[in-house]
Amino acid sequence: MLSAENLTLGFGSHVLLDGVSLEVRRGVITGLVAPNGYGKTTLLRALAGLGAGRVRGLVRVDDIDPRDTPAMRRAVFYAPGDASLLYPALTVREHLRAAADLWGSGLDVEAMARRCGVDGFVAKRVRTLSQGMKQQVTLAIAYLTGARYLLLDEPMNALDPTNVGINTRLLRELARAGRGVVLSSHILANVDEVADEVLFIKDRNLLLGRGDSADLYRRLYES
């Protein structure tokens, strides 16, 4: 389990989350929902050990010593939604092979490229790709790491409906295979489709959502 205890996050005097605790269980997909600026990215980065700004609290990953940074990084992978993970001059295939090799996952790069729908442009350099294509590559990289826990920051936002469907099915398969997933998203219908549980950020706290996420979003943030 990936867990956070008494986690406080902020920048300077501005507090985004105040003393929150959460558990990310293997085999479970957790949605993370809030308007921009509420701390979704900051929380995901803190869970991955990439915290920016002010971070207080304890993050644990299974039985890994929190001081063992390389082991923590192998177990938890953060995928940003803005393509900042990618190198413009490298090809898609070079990215995918690097992910499988660096994490030692042993996963089949070409098979994953086909599953993720990037096999038609694996020889292209990232700088030539559209934003949606870059997001497909970022997700393929995340899957190829074999990390126990995937933290996906708005992974569906740049994708067309076909690729949203592809990745929704892939994430469900990964969860059934025992990987834990947290994904932030503004696409609330997809959150309800893919997630087993949904957390909302409100008043510097985490609330477990029940029922339709779009309806709860309106009540929490628009009333």
JSON list of N, CA, C and O in Angstrom, two decimals, residues 77-97:
[
{"chain": "A", "resi": 77, "resn": "PHE", "atom": "N", "xyz": [5.36, 5.73, -9.80]},
{"chain": "A", "resi": 77, "resn": "PHE", "atom": "CA", "xyz": [5.68, 6.51, -11.00]},
{"chain": "A", "resi": 77, "resn": "PHE", "atom": "C", "xyz": [4.64, 7.61, -11.20]},
{"chain": "A", "resi": 77, "resn": "PHE", "atom": "O", "xyz": [3.43, 7.34, -11.24]},
{"chain": "A", "resi": 78, "resn": "TYR", "atom": "N", "xyz": [5.13, 8.84, -11.31]},
{"chain": "A", "resi": 78, "resn": "TYR", "atom": "CA", "xyz": [4.28, 10.00, -11.57]},
{"chain": "A", "resi": 78, "resn": "TYR", "atom": "C", "xyz": [4.36, 10.37, -13.04]},
{"chain": "A", "resi": 78, "resn": "TYR", "atom": "O", "xyz": [5.45, 10.58, -13.58]},
{"chain": "A", "resi": 79, "resn": "ALA", "atom": "N", "xyz": [3.20, 10.46, -13.69]},
{"chain": "A", "resi": 79, "resn": "ALA", "atom": "CA", "xyz": [3.14, 10.85, -15.10]},
{"chain": "A", "resi": 79, "resn": "ALA", "atom": "C", "xyz": [2.41, 12.18, -15.24]},
{"chain": "A", "resi": 79, "resn": "ALA", "atom": "O", "xyz": [1.20, 12.24, -15.01]},
{"chain": "A", "resi": 80, "resn": "PRO", "atom": "N", "xyz": [3.12, 13.25, -15.60]},
{"chain": "A", "resi": 80, "resn": "PRO", "atom": "CA", "xyz": [2.46, 14.55, -15.77]},
{"chain": "A", "resi": 80, "resn": "PRO", "atom": "C", "xyz": [1.60, 14.57, -17.01]},
{"chain": "A", "resi": 80, "resn": "PRO", "atom": "O", "xyz": [1.78, 13.78, -17.94]},
{"chain": "A", "resi": 81, "resn": "GLY", "atom": "N", "xyz": [0.65, 15.51, -17.03]},
{"chain": "A", "resi": 81, "resn": "GLY", "atom": "CA", "xyz": [-0.25, 15.60, -18.17]},
{"chain": "A", "resi": 81, "resn": "GLY", "atom": "C", "xyz": [0.16, 16.63, -19.20]},
{"chain": "A", "resi": 81, "resn": "GLY", "atom": "O", "xyz": [-0.59, 16.88, -20.15]},
{"chain": "A", "resi": 82, "resn": "ASP", "atom": "N", "xyz": [1.34, 17.21, -19.06]},
{"chain": "A", "resi": 82, "resn": "ASP", "atom": "CA", "xyz": [1.75, 18.30, -19.96]},
{"chain": "A", "resi": 82, "resn": "ASP", "atom": "C", "xyz": [2.91, 17.92, -20.87]},
{"chain": "A", "resi": 82, "resn": "ASP", "atom": "O", "xyz": [3.53, 18.81, -21.48]},
{"chain": "A", "resi": 83, "resn": "ALA", "atom": "N", "xyz": [3.22, 16.62, -20.98]},
{"chain": "A", "resi": 83, "resn": "ALA", "atom": "CA", "xyz": [4.29, 16.12, -21.84]},
{"chain": "A", "resi": 83, "resn": "ALA", "atom": "C", "xyz": [5.68, 16.51, -21.37]},
{"chain": "A", "resi": 83, "resn": "ALA", "atom": "O", "xyz": [6.66, 16.31, -22.09]},
{"chain": "A", "resi": 84, "resn": "SER", "atom": "N", "xyz": [5.81, 17.06, -20.16]},
{"chain": "A", "resi": 84, "resn": "SER", "atom": "CA", "xyz": [7.13, 17.46, -19.67]},
{"chain": "A", "resi": 84, "resn": "SER", "atom": "C", "xyz": [8.04, 16.28, -19.38]},
{"chain": "A", "resi": 84, "resn": "SER", "atom": "O", "xyz": [9.24, 16.46, -19.19]},
{"chain": "A", "resi": 85, "resn": "LEU", "atom": "N", "xyz": [7.48, 15.08, -19.37]},
{"chain": "A", "resi": 85, "resn": "LEU", "atom": "CA", "xyz": [8.27, 13.87, -19.17]},
{"chain": "A", "resi": 85, "resn": "LEU", "atom": "C", "xyz": [9.11, 13.54, -20.41]},
{"chain": "A", "resi": 85, "resn": "LEU", "atom": "O", "xyz": [10.11, 12.83, -20.32]},
{"chain": "A", "resi": 86, "resn": "LEU", "atom": "N", "xyz": [8.73, 14.07, -21.55]},
{"chain": "A", "resi": 86, "resn": "LEU", "atom": "CA", "xyz": [9.29, 13.64, -22.83]},
{"chain": "A", "resi": 86, "resn": "LEU", "atom": "C", "xyz": [10.43, 14.55, -23.30]},
{"chain": "A", "resi": 86, "resn": "LEU", "atom": "O", "xyz": [10.47, 15.74, -23.00]},
{"chain": "A", "resi": 87, "resn": "TYR", "atom": "N", "xyz": [11.33, 13.94, -24.10]},
{"chain": "A", "resi": 87, "resn": "TYR", "atom": "CA", "xyz": [12.46, 14.65, -24.69]},
{"chain": "A", "resi": 87, "resn": "TYR", "atom": "C", "xyz": [12.16, 14.89, -26.17]},
{"chain": "A", "resi": 87, "resn": "TYR", "atom": "O", "xyz": [12.01, 13.93, -26.93]},
{"chain": "A", "resi": 88, "resn": "PRO", "atom": "N", "xyz": [12.09, 16.13, -26.61]},
{"chain": "A", "resi": 88, "resn": "PRO", "atom": "CA", "xyz": [11.66, 16.43, -27.98]},
{"chain": "A", "resi": 88, "resn": "PRO", "atom": "C", "xyz": [12.47, 15.74, -29.07]},
{"chain": "A", "resi": 88, "resn": "PRO", "atom": "O", "xyz": [11.93, 15.37, -30.11]},
{"chain": "A", "resi": 89, "resn": "ALA", "atom": "N", "xyz": [13.79, 15.56, -28.85]},
{"chain": "A", "resi": 89, "resn": "ALA", "atom": "CA", "xyz": [14.65, 15.03, -29.90]},
{"chain": "A", "resi": 89, "resn": "ALA", "atom": "C", "xyz": [14.62, 13.50, -29.99]},
{"chain": "A", "resi": 89, "resn": "ALA", "atom": "O", "xyz": [15.11, 12.93, -30.98]},
{"chain": "A", "resi": 90, "resn": "LEU", "atom": "N", "xyz": [14.07, 12.83, -29.00]},
{"chain": "A", "resi": 90, "resn": "LEU", "atom": "CA", "xyz": [14.04, 11.37, -29.01]},
{"chain": "A", "resi": 90, "resn": "LEU", "atom": "C", "xyz": [12.79, 10.86, -29.71]},
{"chain": "A", "resi": 90, "resn": "LEU", "atom": "O", "xyz": [11.75, 11.52, -29.73]},
{"chain": "A", "resi": 91, "resn": "THR", "atom": "N", "xyz": [12.89, 9.65, -30.25]},
{"chain": "A", "resi": 91, "resn": "THR", "atom": "CA", "xyz": [11.72, 9.04, -30.87]},
{"chain": "A", "resi": 91, "resn": "THR", "atom": "C", "xyz": [10.82, 8.42, -29.82]},
{"chain": "A", "resi": 91, "resn": "THR", "atom": "O", "xyz": [11.22, 8.20, -28.67]},
{"chain": "A", "resi": 92, "resn": "VAL", "atom": "N", "xyz": [9.63, 8.08, -30.24]},
{"chain": "A", "resi": 92, "resn": "VAL", "atom": "CA", "xyz": [8.70, 7.40, -29.34]},
{"chain": "A", "resi": 92, "resn": "VAL", "atom": "C", "xyz": [9.28, 6.06, -28.90]},
{"chain": "A", "resi": 92, "resn": "VAL", "atom": "O", "xyz": [9.25, 5.71, -27.71]},
{"chain": "A", "resi": 93, "resn": "ARG", "atom": "N", "xyz": [9.83, 5.30, -29.84]},
{"chain": "A", "resi": 93, "resn": "ARG", "atom": "CA", "xyz": [10.39, 3.98, -29.49]},
{"chain": "A", "resi": 93, "resn": "ARG", "atom": "C", "xyz": [11.53, 4.12, -28.48]},
{"chain": "A", "resi": 93, "resn": "ARG", "atom": "O", "xyz": [11.65, 3.31, -27.56]},
{"chain": "A", "resi": 94, "resn": "GLU", "atom": "N", "xyz": [12.36, 5.14, -28.63]},
{"chain": "A", "resi": 94, "resn": "GLU", "atom": "CA", "xyz": [13.45, 5.34, -27.68]},
{"chain": "A", "resi": 94, "resn": "GLU", "atom": "C", "xyz": [12.92, 5.61, -26.27]},
{"chain": "A", "resi": 94, "resn": "GLU", "atom": "O", "xyz": [13.46, 5.11, -25.28]},
{"chain": "A", "resi": 95, "resn": "HIS", "atom": "N", "xyz": [11.84, 6.37, -26.17]},
{"chain": "A", "resi": 95, "resn": "HIS", "atom": "CA", "xyz": [11.22, 6.61, -24.88]},
{"chain": "A", "resi": 95, "resn": "HIS", "atom": "C", "xyz": [10.70, 5.31, -24.26]},
{"chain": "A", "resi": 95, "resn": "HIS", "atom": "O", "xyz": [10.91, 5.03, -23.07]},
{"chain": "A", "resi": 96, "resn": "LEU", "atom": "N", "xyz": [10.00, 4.53, -25.07]},
{"chain": "A", "resi": 96, "resn": "LEU", "atom": "CA", "xyz": [9.39, 3.31, -24.54]},
{"chain": "A", "resi": 96, "resn": "LEU", "atom": "C", "xyz": [10.45, 2.30, -24.10]},
{"chain": "A", "resi": 96, "resn": "LEU", "atom": "O", "xyz": [10.33, 1.68, -23.03]},
{"chain": "A", "resi": 97, "resn": "ARG", "atom": "N", "xyz": [11.48, 2.14, -24.91]},
{"chain": "A", "resi": 97, "resn": "ARG", "atom": "CA", "xyz": [12.55, 1.21, -24.54]},
{"chain": "A", "resi": 97, "resn": "ARG", "atom": "C", "xyz": [13.27, 1.67, -23.27]},
{"chain": "A", "resi": 97, "resn": "ARG", "atom": "O", "xyz": [13.63, 0.86, -22.42]}
]
